[in-house]
XYZ file of C-alpha atoms in Angstrom:
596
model
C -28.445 31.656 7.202
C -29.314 28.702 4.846
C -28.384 28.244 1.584
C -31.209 26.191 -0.463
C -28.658 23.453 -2.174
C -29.329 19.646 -0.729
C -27.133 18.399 2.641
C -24.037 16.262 1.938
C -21.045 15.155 4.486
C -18.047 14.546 2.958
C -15.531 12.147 4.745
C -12.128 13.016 4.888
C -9.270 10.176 3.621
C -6.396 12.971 3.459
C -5.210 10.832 6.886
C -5.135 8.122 5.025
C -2.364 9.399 2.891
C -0.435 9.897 5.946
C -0.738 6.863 7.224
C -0.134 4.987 3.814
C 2.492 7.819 3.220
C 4.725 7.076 6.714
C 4.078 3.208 6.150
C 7.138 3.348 3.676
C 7.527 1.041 7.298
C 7.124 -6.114 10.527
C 5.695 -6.677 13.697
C 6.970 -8.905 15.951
C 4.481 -11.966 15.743
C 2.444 -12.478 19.618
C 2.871 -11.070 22.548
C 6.056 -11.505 24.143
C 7.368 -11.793 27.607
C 10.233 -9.363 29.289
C 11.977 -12.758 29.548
C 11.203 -14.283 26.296
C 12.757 -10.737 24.965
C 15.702 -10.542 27.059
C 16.736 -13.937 26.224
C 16.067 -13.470 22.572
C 18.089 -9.957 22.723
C 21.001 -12.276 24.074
C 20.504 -14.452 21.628
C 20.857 -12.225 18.894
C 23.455 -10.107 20.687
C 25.686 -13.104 20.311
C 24.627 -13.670 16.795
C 25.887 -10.001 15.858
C 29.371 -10.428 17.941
C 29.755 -13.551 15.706
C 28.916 -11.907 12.216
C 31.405 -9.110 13.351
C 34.004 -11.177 13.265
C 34.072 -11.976 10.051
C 33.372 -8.087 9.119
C 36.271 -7.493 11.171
C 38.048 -4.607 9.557
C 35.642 -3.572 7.028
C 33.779 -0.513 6.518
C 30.216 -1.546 5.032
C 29.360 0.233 1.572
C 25.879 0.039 0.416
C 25.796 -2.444 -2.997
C 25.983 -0.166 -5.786
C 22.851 -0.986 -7.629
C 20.052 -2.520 -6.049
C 16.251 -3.078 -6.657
C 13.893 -4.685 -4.176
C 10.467 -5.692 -4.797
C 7.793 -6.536 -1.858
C 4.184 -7.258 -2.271
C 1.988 -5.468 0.125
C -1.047 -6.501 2.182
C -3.829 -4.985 4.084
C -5.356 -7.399 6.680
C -3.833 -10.065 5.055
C -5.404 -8.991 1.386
C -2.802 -8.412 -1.079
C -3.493 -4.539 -2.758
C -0.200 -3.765 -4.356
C 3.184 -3.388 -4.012
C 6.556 -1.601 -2.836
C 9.560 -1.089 -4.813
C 12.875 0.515 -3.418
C 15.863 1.356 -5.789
C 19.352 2.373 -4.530
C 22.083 3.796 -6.960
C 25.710 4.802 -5.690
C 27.860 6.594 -7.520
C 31.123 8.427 -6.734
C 29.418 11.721 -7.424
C 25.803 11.353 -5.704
C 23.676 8.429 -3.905
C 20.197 8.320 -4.608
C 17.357 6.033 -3.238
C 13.616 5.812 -4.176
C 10.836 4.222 -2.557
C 7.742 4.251 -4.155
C 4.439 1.924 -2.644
C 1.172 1.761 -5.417
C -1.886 0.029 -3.338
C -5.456 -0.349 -4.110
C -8.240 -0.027 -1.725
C -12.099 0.583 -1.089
C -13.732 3.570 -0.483
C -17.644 3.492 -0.035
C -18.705 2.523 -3.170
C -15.565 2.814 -5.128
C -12.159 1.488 -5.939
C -9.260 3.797 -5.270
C -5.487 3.389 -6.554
C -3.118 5.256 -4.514
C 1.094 5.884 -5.287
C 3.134 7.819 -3.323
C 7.035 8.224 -3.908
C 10.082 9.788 -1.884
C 13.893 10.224 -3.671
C 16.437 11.181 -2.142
C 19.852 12.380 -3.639
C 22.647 12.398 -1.165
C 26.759 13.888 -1.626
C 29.013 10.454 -1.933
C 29.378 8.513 0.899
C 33.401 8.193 3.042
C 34.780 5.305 2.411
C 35.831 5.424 6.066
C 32.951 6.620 7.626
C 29.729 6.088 5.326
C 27.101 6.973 7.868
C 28.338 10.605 8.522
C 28.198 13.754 6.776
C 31.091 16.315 6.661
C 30.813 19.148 9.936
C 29.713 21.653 6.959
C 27.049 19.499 6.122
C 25.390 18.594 9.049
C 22.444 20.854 9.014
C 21.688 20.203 5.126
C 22.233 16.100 5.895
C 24.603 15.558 3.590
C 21.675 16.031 0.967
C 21.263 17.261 -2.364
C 17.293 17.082 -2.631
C 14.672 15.144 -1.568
C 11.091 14.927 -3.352
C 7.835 13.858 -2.407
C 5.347 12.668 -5.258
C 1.756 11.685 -4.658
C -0.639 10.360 -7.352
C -4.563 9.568 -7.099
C -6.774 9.112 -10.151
C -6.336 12.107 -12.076
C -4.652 13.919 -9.103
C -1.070 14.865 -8.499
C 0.737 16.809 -5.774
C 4.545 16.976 -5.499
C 7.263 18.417 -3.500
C 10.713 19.028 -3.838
C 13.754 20.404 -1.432
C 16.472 21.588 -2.902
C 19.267 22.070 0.085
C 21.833 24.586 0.036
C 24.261 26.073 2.098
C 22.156 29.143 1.897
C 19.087 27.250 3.208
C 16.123 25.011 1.559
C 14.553 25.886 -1.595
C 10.929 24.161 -1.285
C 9.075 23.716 -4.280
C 5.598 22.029 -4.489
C 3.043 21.639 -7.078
C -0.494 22.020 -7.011
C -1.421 20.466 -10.225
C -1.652 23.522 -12.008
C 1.842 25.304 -11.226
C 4.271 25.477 -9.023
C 5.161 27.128 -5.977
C 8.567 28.199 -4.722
C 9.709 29.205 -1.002
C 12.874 29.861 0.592
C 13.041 28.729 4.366
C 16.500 28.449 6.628
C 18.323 25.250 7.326
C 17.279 23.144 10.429
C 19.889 24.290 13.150
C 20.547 20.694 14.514
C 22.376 17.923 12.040
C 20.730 15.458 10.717
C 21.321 12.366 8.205
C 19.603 12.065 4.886
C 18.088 8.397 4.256
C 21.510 6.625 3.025
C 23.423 7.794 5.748
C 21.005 7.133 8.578
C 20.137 4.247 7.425
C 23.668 3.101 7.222
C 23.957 4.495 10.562
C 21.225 1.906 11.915
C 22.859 -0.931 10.393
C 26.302 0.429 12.152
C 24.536 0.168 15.619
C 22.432 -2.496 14.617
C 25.361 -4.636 14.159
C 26.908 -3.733 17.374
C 23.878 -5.378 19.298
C 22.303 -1.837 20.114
C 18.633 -2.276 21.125
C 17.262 1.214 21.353
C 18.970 3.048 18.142
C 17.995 6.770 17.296
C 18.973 8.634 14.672
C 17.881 12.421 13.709
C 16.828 12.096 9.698
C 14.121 13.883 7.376
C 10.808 12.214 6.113
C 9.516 14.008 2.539
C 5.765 13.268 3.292
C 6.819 15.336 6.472
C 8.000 18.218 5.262
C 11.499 19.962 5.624
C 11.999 19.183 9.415
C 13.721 17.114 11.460
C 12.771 14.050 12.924
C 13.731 11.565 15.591
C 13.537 7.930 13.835
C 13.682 5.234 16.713
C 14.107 1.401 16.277
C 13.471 -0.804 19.634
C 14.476 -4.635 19.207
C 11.393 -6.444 20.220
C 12.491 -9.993 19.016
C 13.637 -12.928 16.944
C 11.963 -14.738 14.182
C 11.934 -16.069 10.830
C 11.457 -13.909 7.513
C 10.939 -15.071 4.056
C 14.014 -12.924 1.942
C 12.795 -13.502 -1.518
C 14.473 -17.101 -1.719
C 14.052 -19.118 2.263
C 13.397 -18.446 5.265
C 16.202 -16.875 7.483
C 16.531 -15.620 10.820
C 15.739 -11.971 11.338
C 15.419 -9.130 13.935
C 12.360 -7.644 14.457
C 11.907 -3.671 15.310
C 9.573 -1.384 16.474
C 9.661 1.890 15.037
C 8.695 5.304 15.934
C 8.872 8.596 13.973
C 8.896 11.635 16.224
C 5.486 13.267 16.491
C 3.580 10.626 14.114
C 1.437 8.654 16.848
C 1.546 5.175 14.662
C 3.144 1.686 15.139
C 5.611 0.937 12.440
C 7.867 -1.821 12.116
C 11.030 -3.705 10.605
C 12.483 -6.663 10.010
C 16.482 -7.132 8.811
C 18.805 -10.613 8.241
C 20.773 -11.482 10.806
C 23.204 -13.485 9.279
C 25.027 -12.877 5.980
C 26.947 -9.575 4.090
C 23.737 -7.462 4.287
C 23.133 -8.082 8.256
C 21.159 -5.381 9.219
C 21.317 -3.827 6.292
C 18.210 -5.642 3.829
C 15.073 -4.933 4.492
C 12.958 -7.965 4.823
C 9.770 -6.400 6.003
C 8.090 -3.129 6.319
C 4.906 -2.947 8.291
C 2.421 -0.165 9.807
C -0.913 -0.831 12.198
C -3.864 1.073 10.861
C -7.612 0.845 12.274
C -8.790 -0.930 9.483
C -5.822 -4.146 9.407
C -2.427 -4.451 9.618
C -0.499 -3.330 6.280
C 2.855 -5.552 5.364
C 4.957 -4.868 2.478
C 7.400 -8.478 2.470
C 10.306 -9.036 0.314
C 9.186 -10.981 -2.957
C 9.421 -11.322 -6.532
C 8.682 -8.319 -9.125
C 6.440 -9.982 -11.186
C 4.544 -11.217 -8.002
C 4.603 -8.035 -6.606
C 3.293 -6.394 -9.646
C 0.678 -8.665 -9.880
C -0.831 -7.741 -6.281
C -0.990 -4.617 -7.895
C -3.610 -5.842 -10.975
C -7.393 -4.980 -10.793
C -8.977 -8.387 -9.573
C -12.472 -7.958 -9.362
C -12.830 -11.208 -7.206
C -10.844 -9.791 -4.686
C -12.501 -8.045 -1.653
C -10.138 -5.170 -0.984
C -10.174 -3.551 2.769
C -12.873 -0.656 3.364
C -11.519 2.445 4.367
C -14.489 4.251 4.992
C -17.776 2.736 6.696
C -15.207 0.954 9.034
C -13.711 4.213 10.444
C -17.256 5.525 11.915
C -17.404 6.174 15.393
C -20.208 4.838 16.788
C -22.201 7.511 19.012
C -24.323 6.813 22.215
C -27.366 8.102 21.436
C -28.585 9.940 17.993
C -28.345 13.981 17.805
C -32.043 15.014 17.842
C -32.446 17.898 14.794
C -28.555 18.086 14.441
C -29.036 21.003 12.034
C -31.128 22.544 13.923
C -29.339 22.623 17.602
C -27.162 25.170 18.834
C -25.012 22.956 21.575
C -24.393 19.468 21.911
C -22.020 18.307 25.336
C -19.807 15.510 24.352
C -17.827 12.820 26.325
C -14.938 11.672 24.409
C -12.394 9.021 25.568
C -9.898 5.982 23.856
C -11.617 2.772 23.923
C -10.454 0.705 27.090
C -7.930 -1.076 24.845
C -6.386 1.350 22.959
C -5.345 4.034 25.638
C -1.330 2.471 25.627
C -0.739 5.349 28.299
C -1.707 7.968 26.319
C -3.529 11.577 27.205
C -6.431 11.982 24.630
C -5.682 16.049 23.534
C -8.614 17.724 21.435
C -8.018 21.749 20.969
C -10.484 24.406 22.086
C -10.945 26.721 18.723
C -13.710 27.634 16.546
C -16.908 26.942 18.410
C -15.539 24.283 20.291
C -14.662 24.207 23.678
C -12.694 21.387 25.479
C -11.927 20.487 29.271
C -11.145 17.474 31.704
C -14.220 15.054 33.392
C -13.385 16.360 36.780
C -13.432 13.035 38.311
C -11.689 11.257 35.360
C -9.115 13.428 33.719
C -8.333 10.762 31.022
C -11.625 11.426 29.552
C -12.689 14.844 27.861
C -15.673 17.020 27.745
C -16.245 18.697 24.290
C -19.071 21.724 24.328
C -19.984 22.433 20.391
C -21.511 25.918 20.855
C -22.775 27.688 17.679
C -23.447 30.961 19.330
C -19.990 31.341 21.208
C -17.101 31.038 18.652
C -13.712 31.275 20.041
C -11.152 34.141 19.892
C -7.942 33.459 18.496
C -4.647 34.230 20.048
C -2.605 36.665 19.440
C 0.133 34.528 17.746
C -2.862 33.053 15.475
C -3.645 36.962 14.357
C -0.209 37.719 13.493
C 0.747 34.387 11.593
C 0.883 34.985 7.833
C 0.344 31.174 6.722
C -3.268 32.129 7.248
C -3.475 34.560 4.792
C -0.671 33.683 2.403
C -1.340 31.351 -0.784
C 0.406 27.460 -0.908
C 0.481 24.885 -3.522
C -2.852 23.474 -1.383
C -4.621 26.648 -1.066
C -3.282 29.027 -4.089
C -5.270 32.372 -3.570
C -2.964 33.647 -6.285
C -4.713 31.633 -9.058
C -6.356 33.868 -11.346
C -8.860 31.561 -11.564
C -9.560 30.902 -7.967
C -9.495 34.984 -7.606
C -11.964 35.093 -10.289
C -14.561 32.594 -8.260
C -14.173 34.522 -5.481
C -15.321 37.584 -7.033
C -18.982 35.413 -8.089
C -20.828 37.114 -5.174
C -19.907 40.327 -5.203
C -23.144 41.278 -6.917
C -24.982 39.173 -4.493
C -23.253 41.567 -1.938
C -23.998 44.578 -3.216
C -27.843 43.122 -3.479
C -27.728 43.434 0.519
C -25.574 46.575 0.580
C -22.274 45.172 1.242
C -19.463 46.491 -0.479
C -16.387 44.896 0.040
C -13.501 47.025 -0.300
C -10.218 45.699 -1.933
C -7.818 47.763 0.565
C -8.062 48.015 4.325
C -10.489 46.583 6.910
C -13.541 45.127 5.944
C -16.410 46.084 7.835
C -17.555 42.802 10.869
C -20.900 42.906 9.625
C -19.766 42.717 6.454
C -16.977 39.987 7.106
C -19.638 37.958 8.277
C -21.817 38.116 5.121
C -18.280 37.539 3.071
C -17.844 34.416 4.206
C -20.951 32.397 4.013
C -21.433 33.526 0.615
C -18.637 32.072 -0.216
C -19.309 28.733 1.797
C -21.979 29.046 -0.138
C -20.464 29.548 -3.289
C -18.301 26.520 -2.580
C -21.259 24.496 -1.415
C -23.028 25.211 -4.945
C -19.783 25.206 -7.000
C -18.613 21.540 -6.488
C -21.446 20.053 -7.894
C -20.187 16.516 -8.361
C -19.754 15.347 -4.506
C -17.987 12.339 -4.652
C -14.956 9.545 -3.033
C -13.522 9.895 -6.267
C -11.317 12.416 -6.494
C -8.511 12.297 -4.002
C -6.502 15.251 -2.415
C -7.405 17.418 -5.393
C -6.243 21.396 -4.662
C -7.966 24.528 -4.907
C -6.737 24.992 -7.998
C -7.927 22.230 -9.593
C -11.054 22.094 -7.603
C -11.870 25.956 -8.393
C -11.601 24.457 -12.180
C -13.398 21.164 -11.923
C -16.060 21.517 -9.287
C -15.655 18.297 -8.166
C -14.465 16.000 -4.617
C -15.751 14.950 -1.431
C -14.977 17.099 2.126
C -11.315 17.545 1.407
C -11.746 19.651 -1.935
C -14.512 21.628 -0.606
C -12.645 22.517 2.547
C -9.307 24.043 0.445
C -11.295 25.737 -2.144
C -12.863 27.723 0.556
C -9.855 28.182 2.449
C -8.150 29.690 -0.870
C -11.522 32.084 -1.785
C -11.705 33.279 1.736
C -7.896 34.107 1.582
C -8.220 35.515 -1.567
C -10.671 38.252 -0.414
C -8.409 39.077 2.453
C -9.793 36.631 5.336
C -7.541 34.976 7.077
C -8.231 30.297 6.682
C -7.612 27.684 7.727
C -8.244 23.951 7.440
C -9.770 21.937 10.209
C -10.076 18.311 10.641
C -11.788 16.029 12.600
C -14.887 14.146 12.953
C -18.645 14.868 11.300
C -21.636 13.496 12.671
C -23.542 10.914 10.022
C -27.452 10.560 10.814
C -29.129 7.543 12.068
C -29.205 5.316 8.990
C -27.389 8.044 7.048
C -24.742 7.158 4.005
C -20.627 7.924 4.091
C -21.878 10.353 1.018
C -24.889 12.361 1.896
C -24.883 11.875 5.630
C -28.628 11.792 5.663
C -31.128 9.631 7.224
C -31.967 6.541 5.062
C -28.762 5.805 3.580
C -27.174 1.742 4.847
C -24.986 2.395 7.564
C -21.990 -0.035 8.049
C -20.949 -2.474 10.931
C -16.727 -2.243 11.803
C -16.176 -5.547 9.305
C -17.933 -3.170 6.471
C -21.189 -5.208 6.512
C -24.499 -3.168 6.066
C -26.970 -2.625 8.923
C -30.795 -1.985 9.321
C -30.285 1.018 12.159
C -27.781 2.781 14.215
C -27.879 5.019 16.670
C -25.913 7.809 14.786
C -21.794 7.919 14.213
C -19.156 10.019 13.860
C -16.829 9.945 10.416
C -13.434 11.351 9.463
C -13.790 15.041 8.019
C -12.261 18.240 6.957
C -14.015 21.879 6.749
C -12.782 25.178 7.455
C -12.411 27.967 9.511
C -12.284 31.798 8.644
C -10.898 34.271 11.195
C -13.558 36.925 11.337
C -13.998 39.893 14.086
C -11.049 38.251 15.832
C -12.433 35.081 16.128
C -12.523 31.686 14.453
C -15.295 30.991 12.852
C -16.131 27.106 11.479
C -17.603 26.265 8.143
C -18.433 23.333 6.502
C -19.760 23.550 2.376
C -20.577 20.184 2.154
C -23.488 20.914 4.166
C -27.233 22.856 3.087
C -26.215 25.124 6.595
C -22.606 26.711 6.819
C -22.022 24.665 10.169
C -23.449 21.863 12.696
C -22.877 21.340 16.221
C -22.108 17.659 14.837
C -18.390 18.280 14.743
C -15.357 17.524 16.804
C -12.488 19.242 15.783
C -8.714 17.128 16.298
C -6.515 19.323 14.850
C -6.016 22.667 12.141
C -4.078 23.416 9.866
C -2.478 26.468 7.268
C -1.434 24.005 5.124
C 1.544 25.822 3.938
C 3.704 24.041 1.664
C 6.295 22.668 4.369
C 3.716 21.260 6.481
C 2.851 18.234 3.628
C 0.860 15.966 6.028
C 2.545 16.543 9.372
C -1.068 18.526 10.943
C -2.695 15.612 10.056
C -0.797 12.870 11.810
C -2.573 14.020 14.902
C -5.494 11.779 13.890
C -3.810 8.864 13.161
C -3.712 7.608 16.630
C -7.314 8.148 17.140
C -8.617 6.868 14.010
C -10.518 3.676 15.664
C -9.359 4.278 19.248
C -12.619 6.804 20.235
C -15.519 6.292 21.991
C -18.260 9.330 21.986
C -21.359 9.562 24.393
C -24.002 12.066 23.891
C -24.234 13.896 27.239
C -26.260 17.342 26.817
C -28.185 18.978 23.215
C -30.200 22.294 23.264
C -31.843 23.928 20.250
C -32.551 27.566 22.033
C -30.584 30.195 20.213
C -30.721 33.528 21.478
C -32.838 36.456 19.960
């Protein structure tokens, strides 16, 4: 089954809103010793005993109006800034952190802002970091929003917390979408509180502190934010340099380094952020205390300014080239972290679609991944019964007119063959099967301007503009597929790129890009970030990709999939984020024999 359009990959940057996204998080400078730690964690131990004494007696309040600035880098190249606001009031607290960055992708320029607010009941002026017993499982909060902005793109989300549960409303660009979903059952602290809560233990000389909290970019769940004091060292706090404690910081389920650096001396001990940082494969990004004009200024086009690649230098170089990847029914994989960047962890790939996964016998840290075009998977039983698959989001609206309307493009093309599909009941499998790649074809042919330019776009807006790279392609078919009654979903992962191919069209002849972003003659083939889709069809999961000229390739490893309902926001995507420049890939087996 080919359609006759022209072959173009897609890469995916949707993880690279995550990562930006969960940065709104200053690394300890060199390695350290256990020693050099535990004499530094004395050090500052008696530093805190000796502030306390002059806090002796008082309950710390958060200032009642405050505005910090920080200028952010990437690899030590300034691309924007960071701006946190706190207002306390005797009827609500609200805070707002909002970070607007520049960077390069491919060929183009891309300016990125993503915001959180939250709005909290008043604080006790006895006990600021707790909430009442009846508020535990709402966190003491009012509503928190999530608002992210690219070009001409904008998707939002917004919590509204009850003691009847969470009202969740997101929006898609074109309208909103409401639904109603029960309270967490354990307590948690909304951002004020737990953060007052850290500065509580903080000051006490705690050096593991965890507190249970929410993160918007999350979604509605609950999350286990630990800080680890790692050291000692000086910070710049807007003015001079002052002594500060450095933290490492991890957010439950989101596989990234983060970090934090506070004051140790002085009335906001603990309490002022100095320094936010987050490692990502392609540099280190650091948002430090400064001025607002400076910090505004980072933000400024400069054309003489080299801003970090985010594309070309997230390949994943491949052992060998896939002979006729279009054409081959298997390929046999070996997939493992680089030596380097294991840190103790088990690599995890799912078995789904036409992929299946297993164990190297003889080295169980390392994984065999068999692409098989000819044997898709079945899905599970919980996976046939779960209505996220087949119910519209603000992501992936099948209830948009217009999207219903684009869906409806091939059913003269059905008829044609003698495929009728019926709007009530089963569909015939054999007709299923022709459903679906006319509309990954429809897709493929609809979004005729295939480009890094738009970001993140939805259905919606994609069904109206026929525009994006991989990400836009893979929702749009997700919401046509659901809107004729297949069940979606969204897969990411990694695409294979040709030898010599481009980030755009994934064909041979293209410059391919060394890991500083510098062009070279050859390679020997790659692997780059992705999304695409999967339709559930005859009880099993079937993958397709419409930003290719065939509806699949064995040149895919999936990582992770995902409904995207409207609580999920990015959470199915953090899976990548500690892989994302940690793989290695070896070709091990291909075959191009199909059966008759």
């Amino acid at each position: 089954h080919q359609p006759a359009s022209s072959s173009r990959v897609m890469l995916s940057r949707r993880w690279m809103f995550a990562l930006v996204a969960a940065a709104c998080s200053v690394h300890a400078d060199g390695a350290q010793t256990e020693e050099d730690i535990d004499a530094q964690l004395a050090r500052w131990r008696q530093a805190a005993a000796s502030e306390a004494k002059s806090f002796a007696g008082q309950v710390f309040l958060p200032p009642s109006v405050a505005d910090e600035w920080y200028t952010v880098t990437i690899a030590e190249v300034s691309v924007g800034y960071m701006n946190t606001a706190v207002t306390v009031t005797p009827e609500t607290v609200s805070t707002m952190e909002v970070m607007d960055v520049q960077v390069s992708r491919g060929t183009d320029t891309s300016r990125m802002a993503f915001e959180t607010v939250f709005t909290e009941l008043p604080l006790s002026e006895t006990e600021p970091s707790t909430a009442l017993p009846e508020q535990a499982t709402r966190g003491a909060v009012v509503t928190m929003a999530y608002d992210q902005r690219f070009a001409n793109s904008e998707v939002k989300m917004s919590a509204a917390f009850s003691e009847g549960g969470i009202s969740l409303t997101s929006y898609n660009g074109e309208k909103e979408h409401v639904s109603e979903l029960g309270l967490p059952t354990e307590a948690w602290l909304g951002r004020m509180r737990a953060r007052l809560g850290f500065t509580e233990r903080c000051r006490s000389g705690e050096k593991e502190i965890v507190l249970q909290t929410m993160r918007p970019e999350l979604g509605p769940r609950v999350v286990n934010l630990t800080s680890s004091f790692v050291g000692l060292g000086e910070v710049w706090d807007g003015e001079k340099m002052v002594e500060a404690s450095h933290w490492s910081v991890q957010i439950s389920d989101v596989p990234v380094n983060m970090s934090e650096a506070y004051p140790v001396h002085g009335p906001l001990a603990c309490y002022r952020m100095l320094q936010m940082g987050l490692d990502m494969p392609f540099g280190h990004l650091l948002a430090s205390l400064s001025s607002k004009e400076a910090a505004l200024k980072a933000a400024e086009d400069d054309p003489s300014r080299k801003l970090p690649e985010l594309v070309y230098t997230m390949f994943v170089p491949l052992s060998r080239p896939i002979p006729d990847v279009y054409e081959a029914s298997m390929v046999l994989l070996q997939v493992r972290f680089k030596p380097d960047k294991a840190n103790g962890n088990t690599l995890e790939l799912p078995s789904a679609g036409y992929q299946k996964v297993s164990r190297l016998p003889e080295d169980p840290t390392q994984l065999l991944v068999k692409i098989n075009l000819q044997t898709p998977r079945r899905a599970s039983s919980a996976e046939m019964a779960d209505t996220e698959f087949t119910s519209p989001s603000a992501m992936v609206d099948s209830s948009d007119d217009v999207v219903i309307t684009l869906a409806h493009k091939v059913d003269s093309q059905l008829k044609a063959l003698g495929h009728v599909i019926p709007t009530t009941g089963k569909i015939p499998p054999s007709s299923q099967i022709e459903l679906v790649y006319a509309l990954r074809d429809l897709v493929h042919n609809h979004i005729s301007e295939k480009h890094l330019s738009t970001a993140y776009a939805s259905a919606s807006e994609t069904a109206r503009t026929g525009s994006g790279d991989c990400t836009e392609h893979a929702v749009l078919l997700a919401a046509l597929l659901k809107a004729r009654r297949v069940p979606a979903r969204v897969c990411h992962g990694l695409v294979y790129v040709e030898q010599g191919g481009s980030a755009i069209s994934g064909e041979a002849g293209g410059a391919t890009v060394n890991a500083d972003g510098s062009t070279a003659a050859s390679a020997l083939g790659q692997f780059g970030w992705h999304m695409w889709t999967q339709a559930l069809v005859n009880g099993k999961w079937m993958d397709l990709d419409a930003t290719l000229h065939v509806p699949y390739s064995v040149g895919h490893v999936l990582v992770g999939t995902s409904s995207m309902s409207d609580k999920e926001a990015h959470n199915n995507h953090m899976q990548m984020a500690a892989l994302i420049g940690n793989l290695e890939i070896d070709l091990l087996e291909f075959s191009h024999e199909w059966r008759k």
